[in-house]
XYZ file of C-alpha atoms in Angstrom:
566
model
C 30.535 78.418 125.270
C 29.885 77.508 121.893
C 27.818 75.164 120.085
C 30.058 73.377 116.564
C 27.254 72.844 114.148
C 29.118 71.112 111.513
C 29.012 68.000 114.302
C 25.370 68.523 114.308
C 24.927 66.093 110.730
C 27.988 64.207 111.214
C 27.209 62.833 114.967
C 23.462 62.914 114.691
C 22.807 66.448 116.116
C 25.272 66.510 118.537
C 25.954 69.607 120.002
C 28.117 71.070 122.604
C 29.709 74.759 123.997
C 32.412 76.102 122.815
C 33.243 79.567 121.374
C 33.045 80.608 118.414
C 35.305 83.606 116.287
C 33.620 85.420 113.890
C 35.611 86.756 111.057
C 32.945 89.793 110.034
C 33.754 93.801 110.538
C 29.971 93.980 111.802
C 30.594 97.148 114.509
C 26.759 96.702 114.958
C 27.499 93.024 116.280
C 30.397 94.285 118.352
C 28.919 96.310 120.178
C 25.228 95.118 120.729
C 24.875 94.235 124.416
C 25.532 98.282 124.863
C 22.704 99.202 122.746
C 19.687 101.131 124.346
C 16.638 98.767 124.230
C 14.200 101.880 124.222
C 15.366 103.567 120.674
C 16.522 99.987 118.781
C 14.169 97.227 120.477
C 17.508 95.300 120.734
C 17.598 93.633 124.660
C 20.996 95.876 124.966
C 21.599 97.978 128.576
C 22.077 101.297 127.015
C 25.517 101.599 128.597
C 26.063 105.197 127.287
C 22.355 106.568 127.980
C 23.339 105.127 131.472
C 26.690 107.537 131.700
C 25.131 110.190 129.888
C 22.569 110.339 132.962
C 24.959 110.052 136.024
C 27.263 112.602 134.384
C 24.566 115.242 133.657
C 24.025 114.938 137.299
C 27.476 116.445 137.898
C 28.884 113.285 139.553
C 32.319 112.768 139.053
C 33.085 108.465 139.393
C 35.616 107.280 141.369
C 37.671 104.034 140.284
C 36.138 100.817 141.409
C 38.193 98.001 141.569
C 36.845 94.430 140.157
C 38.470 91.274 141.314
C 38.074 88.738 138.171
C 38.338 85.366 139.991
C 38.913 83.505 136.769
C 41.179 81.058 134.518
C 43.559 83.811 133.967
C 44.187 87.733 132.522
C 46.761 88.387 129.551
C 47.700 92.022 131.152
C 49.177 93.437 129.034
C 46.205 92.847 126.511
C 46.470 96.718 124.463
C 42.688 96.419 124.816
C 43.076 96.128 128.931
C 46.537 96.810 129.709
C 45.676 100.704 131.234
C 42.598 99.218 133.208
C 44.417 96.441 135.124
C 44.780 97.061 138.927
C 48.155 97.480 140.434
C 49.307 97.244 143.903
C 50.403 100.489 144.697
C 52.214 98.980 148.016
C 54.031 96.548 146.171
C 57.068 96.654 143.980
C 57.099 94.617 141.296
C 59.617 91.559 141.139
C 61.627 92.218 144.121
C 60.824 88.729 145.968
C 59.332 90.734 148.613
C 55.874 90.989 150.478
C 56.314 95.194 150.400
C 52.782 95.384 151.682
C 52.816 92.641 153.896
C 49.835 90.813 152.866
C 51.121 87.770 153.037
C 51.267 87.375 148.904
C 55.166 88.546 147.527
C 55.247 90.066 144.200
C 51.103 90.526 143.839
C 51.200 93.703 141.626
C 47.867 92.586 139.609
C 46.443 90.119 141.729
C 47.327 86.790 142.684
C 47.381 82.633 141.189
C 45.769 80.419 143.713
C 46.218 77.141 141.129
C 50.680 77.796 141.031
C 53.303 77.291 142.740
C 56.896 77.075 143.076
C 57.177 74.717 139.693
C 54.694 76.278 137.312
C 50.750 76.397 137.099
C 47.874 74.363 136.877
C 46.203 73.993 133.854
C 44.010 70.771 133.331
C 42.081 69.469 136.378
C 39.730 67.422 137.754
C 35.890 67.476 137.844
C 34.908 67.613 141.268
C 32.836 64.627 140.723
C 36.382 62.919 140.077
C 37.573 64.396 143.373
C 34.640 63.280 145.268
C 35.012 59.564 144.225
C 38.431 59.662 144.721
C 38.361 60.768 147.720
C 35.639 58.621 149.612
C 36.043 55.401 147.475
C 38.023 53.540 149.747
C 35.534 54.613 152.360
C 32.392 53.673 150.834
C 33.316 50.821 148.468
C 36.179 49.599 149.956
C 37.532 45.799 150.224
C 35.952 45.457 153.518
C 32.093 45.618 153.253
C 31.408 45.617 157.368
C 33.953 48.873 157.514
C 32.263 50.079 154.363
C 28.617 49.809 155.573
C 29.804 51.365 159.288
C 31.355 54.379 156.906
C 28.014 54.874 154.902
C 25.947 55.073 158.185
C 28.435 57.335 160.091
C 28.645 59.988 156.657
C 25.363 59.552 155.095
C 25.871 63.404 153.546
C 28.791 62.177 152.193
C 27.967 58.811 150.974
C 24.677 60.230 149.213
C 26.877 62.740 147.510
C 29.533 60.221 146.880
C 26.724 57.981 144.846
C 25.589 61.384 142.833
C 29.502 62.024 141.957
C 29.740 58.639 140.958
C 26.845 58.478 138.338
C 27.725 61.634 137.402
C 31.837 60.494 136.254
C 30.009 57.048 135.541
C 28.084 58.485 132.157
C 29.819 61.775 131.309
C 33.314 60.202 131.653
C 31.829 57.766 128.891
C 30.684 60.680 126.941
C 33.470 62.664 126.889
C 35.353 59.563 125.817
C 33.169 58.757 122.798
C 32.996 62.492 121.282
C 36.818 62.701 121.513
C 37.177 59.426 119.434
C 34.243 61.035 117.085
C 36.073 63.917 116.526
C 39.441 62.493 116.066
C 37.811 60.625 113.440
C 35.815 63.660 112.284
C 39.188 65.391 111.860
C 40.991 63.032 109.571
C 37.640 63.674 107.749
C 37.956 67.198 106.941
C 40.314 67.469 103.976
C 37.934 64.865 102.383
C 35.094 67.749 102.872
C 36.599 70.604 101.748
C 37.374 68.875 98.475
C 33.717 68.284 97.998
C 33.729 72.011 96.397
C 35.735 70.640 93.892
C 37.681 73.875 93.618
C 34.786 76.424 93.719
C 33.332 78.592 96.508
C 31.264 77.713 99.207
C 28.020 79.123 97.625
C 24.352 77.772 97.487
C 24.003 77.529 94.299
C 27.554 75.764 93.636
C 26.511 72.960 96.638
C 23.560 72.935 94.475
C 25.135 72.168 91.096
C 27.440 69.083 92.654
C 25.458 66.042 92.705
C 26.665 63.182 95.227
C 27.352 59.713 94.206
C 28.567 58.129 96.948
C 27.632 58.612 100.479
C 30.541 60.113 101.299
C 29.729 62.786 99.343
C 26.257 63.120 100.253
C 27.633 63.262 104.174
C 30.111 66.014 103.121
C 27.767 68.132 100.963
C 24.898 67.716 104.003
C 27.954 69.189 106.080
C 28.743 71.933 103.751
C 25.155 72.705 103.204
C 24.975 73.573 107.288
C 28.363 75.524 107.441
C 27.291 77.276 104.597
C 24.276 78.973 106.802
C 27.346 80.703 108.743
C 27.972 84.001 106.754
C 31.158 84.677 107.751
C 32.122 81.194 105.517
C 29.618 81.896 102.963
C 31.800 82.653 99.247
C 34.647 81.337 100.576
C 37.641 79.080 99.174
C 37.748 75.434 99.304
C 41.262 76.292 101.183
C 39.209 78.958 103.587
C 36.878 76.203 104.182
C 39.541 73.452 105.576
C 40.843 75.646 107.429
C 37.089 76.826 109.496
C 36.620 73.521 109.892
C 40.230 72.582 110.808
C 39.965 75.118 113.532
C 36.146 74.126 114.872
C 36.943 70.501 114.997
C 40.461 71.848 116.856
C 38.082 73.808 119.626
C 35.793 70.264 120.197
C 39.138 68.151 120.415
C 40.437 70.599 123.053
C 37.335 70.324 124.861
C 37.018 66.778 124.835
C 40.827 65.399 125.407
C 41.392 67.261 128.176
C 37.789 65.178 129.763
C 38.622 61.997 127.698
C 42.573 62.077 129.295
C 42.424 63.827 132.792
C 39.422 65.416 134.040
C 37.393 62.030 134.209
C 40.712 60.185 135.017
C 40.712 59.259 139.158
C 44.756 58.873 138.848
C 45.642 62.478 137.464
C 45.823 64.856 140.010
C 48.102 68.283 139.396
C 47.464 69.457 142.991
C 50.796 68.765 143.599
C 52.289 71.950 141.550
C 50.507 74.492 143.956
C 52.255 73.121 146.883
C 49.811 73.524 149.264
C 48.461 71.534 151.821
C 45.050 70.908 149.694
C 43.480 69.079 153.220
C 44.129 71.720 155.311
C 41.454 74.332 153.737
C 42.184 77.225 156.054
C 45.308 77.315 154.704
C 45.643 81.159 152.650
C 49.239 81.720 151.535
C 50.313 79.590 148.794
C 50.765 80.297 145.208
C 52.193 82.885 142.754
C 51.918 85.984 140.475
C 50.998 84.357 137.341
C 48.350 86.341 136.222
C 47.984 84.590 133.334
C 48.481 80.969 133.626
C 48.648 78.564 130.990
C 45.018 79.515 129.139
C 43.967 83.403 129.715
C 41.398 82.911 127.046
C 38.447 83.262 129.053
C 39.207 85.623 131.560
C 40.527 88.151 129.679
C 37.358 87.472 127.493
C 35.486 88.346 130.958
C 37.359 91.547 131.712
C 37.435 92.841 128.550
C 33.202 92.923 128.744
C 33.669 94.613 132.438
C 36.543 97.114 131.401
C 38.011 96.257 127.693
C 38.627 100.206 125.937
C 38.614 101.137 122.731
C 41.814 100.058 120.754
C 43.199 101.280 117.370
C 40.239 99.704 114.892
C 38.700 97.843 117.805
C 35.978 99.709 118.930
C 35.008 97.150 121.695
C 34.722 98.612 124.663
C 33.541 97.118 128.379
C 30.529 98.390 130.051
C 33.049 99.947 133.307
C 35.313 101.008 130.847
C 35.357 104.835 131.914
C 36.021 103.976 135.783
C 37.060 100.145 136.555
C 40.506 98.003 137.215
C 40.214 94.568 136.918
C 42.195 92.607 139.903
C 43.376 89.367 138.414
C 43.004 86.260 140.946
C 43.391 83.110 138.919
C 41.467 80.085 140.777
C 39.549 78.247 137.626
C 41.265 75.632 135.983
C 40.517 73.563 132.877
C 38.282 71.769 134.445
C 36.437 72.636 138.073
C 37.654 75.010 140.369
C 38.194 73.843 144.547
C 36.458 75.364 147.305
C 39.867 76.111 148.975
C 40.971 78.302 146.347
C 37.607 80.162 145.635
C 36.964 81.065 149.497
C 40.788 82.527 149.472
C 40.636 84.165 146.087
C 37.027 85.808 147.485
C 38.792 87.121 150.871
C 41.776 88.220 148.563
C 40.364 89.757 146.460
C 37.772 91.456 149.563
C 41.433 92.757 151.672
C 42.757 94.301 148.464
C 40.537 96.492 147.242
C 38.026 95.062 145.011
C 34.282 96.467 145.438
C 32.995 93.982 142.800
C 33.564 90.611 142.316
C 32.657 88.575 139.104
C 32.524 84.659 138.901
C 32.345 83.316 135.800
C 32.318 79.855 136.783
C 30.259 76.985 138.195
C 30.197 73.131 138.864
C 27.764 70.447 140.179
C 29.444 69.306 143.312
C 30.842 71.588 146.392
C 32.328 69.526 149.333
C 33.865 72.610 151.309
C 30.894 74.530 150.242
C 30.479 75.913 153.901
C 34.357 77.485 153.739
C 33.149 79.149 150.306
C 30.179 80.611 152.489
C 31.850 81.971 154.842
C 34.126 83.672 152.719
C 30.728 84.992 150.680
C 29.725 86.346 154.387
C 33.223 88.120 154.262
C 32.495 90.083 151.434
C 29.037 91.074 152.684
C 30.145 92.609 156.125
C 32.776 94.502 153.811
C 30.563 95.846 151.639
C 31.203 94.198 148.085
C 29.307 92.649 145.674
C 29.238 89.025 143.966
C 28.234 88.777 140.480
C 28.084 84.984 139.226
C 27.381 83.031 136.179
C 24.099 80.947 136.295
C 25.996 78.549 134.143
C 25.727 76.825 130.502
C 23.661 73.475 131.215
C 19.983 74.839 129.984
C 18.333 73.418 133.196
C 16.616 74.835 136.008
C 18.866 76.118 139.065
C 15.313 74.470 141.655
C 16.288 71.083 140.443
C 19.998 71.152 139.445
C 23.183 72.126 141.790
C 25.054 74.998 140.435
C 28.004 76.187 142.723
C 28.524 78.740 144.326
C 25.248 79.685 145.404
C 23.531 81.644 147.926
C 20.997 79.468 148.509
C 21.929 76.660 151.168
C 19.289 74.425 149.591
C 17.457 73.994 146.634
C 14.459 74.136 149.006
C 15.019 77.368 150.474
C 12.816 80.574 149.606
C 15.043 82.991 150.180
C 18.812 83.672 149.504
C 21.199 84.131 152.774
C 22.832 86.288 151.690
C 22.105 89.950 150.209
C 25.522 90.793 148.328
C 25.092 88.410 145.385
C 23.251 88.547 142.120
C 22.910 85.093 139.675
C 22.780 86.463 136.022
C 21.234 83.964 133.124
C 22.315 84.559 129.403
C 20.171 86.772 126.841
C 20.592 87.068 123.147
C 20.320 90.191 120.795
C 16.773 88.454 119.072
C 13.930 89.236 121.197
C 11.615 86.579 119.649
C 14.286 83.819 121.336
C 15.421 85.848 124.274
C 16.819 83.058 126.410
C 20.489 81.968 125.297
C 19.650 78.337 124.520
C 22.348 77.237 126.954
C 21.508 79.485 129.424
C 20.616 77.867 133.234
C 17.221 79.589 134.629
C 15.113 79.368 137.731
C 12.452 82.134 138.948
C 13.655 81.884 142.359
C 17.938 81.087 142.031
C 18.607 83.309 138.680
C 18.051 87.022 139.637
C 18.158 88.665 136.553
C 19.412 88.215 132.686
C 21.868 90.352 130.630
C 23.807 89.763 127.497
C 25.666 86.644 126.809
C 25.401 85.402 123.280
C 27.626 86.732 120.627
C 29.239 88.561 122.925
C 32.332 90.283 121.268
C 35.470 91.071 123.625
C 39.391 90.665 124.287
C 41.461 87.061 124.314
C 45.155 86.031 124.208
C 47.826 87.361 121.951
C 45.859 90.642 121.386
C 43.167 89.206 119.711
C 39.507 89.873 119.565
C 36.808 87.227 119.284
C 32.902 86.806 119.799
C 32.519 84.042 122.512
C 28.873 83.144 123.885
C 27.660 81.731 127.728
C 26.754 82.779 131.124
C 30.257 84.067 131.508
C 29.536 86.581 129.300
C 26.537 87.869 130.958
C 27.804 87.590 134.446
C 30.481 90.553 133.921
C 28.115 92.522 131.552
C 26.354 92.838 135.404
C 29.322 93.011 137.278
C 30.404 95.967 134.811
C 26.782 97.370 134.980
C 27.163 97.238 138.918
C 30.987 98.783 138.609
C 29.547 101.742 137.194
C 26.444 102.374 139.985
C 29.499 102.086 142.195
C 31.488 104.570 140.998
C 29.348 107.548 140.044
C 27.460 106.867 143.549
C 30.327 105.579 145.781
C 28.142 105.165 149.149
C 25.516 102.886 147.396
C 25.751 99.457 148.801
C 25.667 96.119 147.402
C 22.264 95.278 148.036
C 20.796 98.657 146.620
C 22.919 97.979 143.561
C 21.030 94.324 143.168
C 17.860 96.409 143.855
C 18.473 98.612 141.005
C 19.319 96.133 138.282
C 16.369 93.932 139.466
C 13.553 96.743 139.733
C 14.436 98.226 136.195
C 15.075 95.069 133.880
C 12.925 95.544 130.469
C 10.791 92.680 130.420
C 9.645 90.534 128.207
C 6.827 87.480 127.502
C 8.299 85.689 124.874
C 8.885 81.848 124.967
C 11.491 81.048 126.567
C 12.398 77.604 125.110
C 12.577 76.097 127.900
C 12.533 71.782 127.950
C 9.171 72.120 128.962
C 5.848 73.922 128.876
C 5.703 74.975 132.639
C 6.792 78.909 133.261
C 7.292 79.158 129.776
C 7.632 82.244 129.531
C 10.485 84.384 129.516
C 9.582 86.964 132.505
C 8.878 83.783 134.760
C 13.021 82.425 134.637
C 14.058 84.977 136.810
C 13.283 86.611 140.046
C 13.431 89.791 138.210
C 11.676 88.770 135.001
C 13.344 90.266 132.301
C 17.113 91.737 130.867
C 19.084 94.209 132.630
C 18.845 97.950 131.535
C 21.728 100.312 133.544
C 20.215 103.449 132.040
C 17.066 103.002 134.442
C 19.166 101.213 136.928
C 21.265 104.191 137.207
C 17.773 106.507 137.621
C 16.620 104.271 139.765
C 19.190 104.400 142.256
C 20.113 108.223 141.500
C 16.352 108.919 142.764
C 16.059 106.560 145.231
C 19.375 106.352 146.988
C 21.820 108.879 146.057
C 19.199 111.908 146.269
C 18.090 110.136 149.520
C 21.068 110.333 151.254
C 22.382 113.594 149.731
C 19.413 115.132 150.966
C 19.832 113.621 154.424
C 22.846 115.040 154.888
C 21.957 118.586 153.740
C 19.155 118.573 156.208
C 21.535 116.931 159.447
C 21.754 118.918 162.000
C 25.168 120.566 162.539
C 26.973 119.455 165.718
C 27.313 122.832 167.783
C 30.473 124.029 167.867
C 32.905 122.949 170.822
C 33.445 125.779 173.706
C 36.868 127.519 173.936
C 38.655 126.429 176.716
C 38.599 129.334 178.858
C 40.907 127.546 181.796
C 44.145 129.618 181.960
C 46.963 127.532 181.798
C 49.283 127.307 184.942
């Protein structure tokens, strides 16, 4: 996510997510969400204090595989390309299923959103789906048949009428910002030349005086860019161009809502092939690993296992001892239940002890299929991180899915294997990310996500910001309990991260004045730290059971057979 402030004076404060690049050579910046909280005050999770520790213990980490269930990976990122999982019982582009898995060709993972003729890029909203889907049922031409339908499904119908005021005002809203921004964009050129040829400085916005309201509108504009330092001194040309590319990020937000997302008669199922009604269907798809938009996965892995790479000293927080398994399943737009449960249970039978989920959405029809493939991964032992999303609302009275709660109303999760991480920035008077989701019962604990610096497409390197960000700073964290302590299971992992978080009472910002405060928006109560995590669970569980074993008693030794053979 970002936010586009320039928008902020032009549409009357209007702000939305999006990420953001930042041009600076700050290292410091680069690298905060490792930092050690203890010795620099910054809410970092002292990633090398944390390695330090396990290795002076004399534990030697195994790899731990990390299924990224995301939009896409570029593999062959330099910054990833050694730390991408392969299929060691597959060869690579022989049209074969060498390993008999059911999946040919899946040497990094698999693409449950291709097919046969290409890849999915744009989709729905699942509040699109939904309406599309029970329409005829509920608001059909016959009203008898209609009313019989609403009384035989009322689950469905009442989650039909939410999906349909839902679409109703954000399909309106998406509509209006894109028009605002396609007019903001023919608007630019006009604001650049504001500078009149000099820099963008304080004091030479201050010298221009404005005598038209154009002018006044594009100075006010220039004034709030100008608080951005990695624009600050720069040329009337450099200046187009920043705000040439931010308007570019809203308009690719917005069209794709404005054109297809909100639009009932676009629907790309049709490129994976499958049969989308039949959702115990598993084997469809390809080995795309990237698809058509890798941006934000391969911004997720590079935070879980990203190295450093020539001048790029990012690193991820598994970087020493995890592979990230690619399984594409998110879209532009909201990912299906079908292809979630199946990428989970993939990603579960090949391999992967950690599973991150950067993604989220309001509405979850086959919800219970999701479930069961959630139950999957518990009985085999591996973890769930997920994003607690970007909406700045509270998880008790807003749906975010996947969850392992089966009601908002519930006190206690089902399931044990899965940990809901909010976003944290690196400014502990405003802890919360201001987009960040929070409840003190459905978020479990918060880690970094704001300015957080990391791998994209074509090789590149860019600071994007959101729950997605802090959801594989965990799923790294977990990665690395994993591998120095190999029998630890998911649920002492969780207990780990939870019981050592450095807390903190700041306000929280939160829409209102109840549980203000930022140790009461999580179960946990504060920001994830994996240098006591990793004590924690040295002391409590890997000493534990090392010291069990030492102090088994030996089976006695089997007696000879003393028969004399015939």
């Amino acid at each position: 996510m970002k936010k586009i402030l320039i928008a902020a004076v032009f549409f009357a404060a209007y702000s939305t997510g999006f990420s953001q690049e930042n041009k600076t050579e700050d290292k410091d910046l680069m690298t905060w969400y490792h930092k050690d909280f203890g010795s620099t005050k910054v809410h970092g999770i002292s990633t090398q204090n944390a390695i330090k520790f396990l290795e002076s213990k004399g534990l030697k980490p195994k790899t731990v595989v990390v299924g990224v269930i995301d939009s896409g990976v570029e593999v062959d990122h330099p910054g990833l390309i050694k730390n991408i999982w392969k299929n060691a019982n597959e060869v690579p582009n022989n049209g074969k299923d060498d390993d008999n898995n059911g999946y040919i060709d899946d040497v990094h993972g698999w693409n449950f959103i291709g097919g046969k003729n290409g890849d999915v890029g744009v989709d729905n909203l699942e509040a699109t789906r939904v309406i599309r889907k029970f329409q005829k049922l509920f608001e059909g031409s016959n009203s008898a048949e209609n009313k019989a339908n609403q009384t035989k499904m009322p689950g469905e119908f009442a989650t039909y009428l939410k999906a349909k005021e839902t679409f109703n005002k954000k399909s309106i809203e998406a509509k209006q910002a894109f028009a605002q921004y396609s007019e903001f964009a023919k608007l630019v050129p006009s604001i650049a030349a504001t500078l009149k040829g000099k820099t963008l400085t304080k004091e030479n916005l201050a010298a221009i005086t404005a005598t038209t309201q154009e002018e006044a509108r594009n100075l006010a504009i220039l004034g709030q860019i100008s608080e951005d330092p990695t624009i600050l001194g720069k040329s009337q040309e450099e200046v187009q161009k920043y705000l040439e590319k931010d308007i570019k990020g809203a308009l690719d937000y917005y069209e794709p809502q404005a054109t297809k997302q909100y639009n009932l008669d676009y629907d790309p199922r049709s490129i994976v092939g499958d049969n989308y009604e039949n959702v115990n269907e598993k084997f469809y798809g390809n080995n795309h690993y990237e698809g058509p938009d890798a941006q934000h996965g391969t911004h997720v892995s590079g935070i879980i296992a990203g190295y450093p790479n020539g001048k790029e000293i990012q690193y991820g927080v598994a970087y020493k001892v995890a592979k990230i398994m690619v399984v594409r399943a998110v879209p532009d737009g909201d990912e299906r239940d079908k292809d979630i449960a199946n990428a989970v249970r993939y990603a579960v039978d090949n391999g992967a002890k950690v599973i991150n989920m950067s993604f989220g959405k309001a509405f979850s029809p086959d919800k219970e299929k999701v479930w069961e493939a959630f139950q999957y991964a518990q009985d085999k032992g591996v973890l769930l991180v997920h994003a607690a999303g970007n909406d700045n609302q509270s998880l008790e009275e807003n749906d975010n899915f996947p969850t392992n709660f089966k009601s908002q109303s519930d006190e206690k999760p089902f399931l044990n294997n899965m940990i809901t991480v909010g976003a944290s920035t690196n400014d502990s008077a405003f802890l919360r990310a201001s987009f960040s989701n929070y409840s003190g019962k459905m978020v479990d604990v918060f880690a970094p996500g704001d300015k957080i610096y990391s791998t994209v497409i074509d090789g590149k390197y860019e600071y994007l910001q959101g729950t997605s960000m802090a959801s594989p700073v965990v799923a790294g964290a977990a990665a690395v309990l994993m591998a120095y302590m190999p029998n630890i299971k998911p649920d002492q992992v969780i207990d780990a991260l939870m019981s050592t978080v450095n807390k903190s009472e700041v306000n929280a910002m939160l829409k209102t004045n109840v549980n203000n405060r930022f140790d009461l928006i999580s179960k946990s109560g504060g920001v994830i730290d994996l240098y006591k995590a990793a004590q924690y669970a040295y002391n409590k569980y890997y000493q534990t059971s090392a010291s069990v074993k030492a102090t088994a008693p030996k089976t006695a030794p089997k007696k000879k057979n003393t028969i004399k053979k015939k």
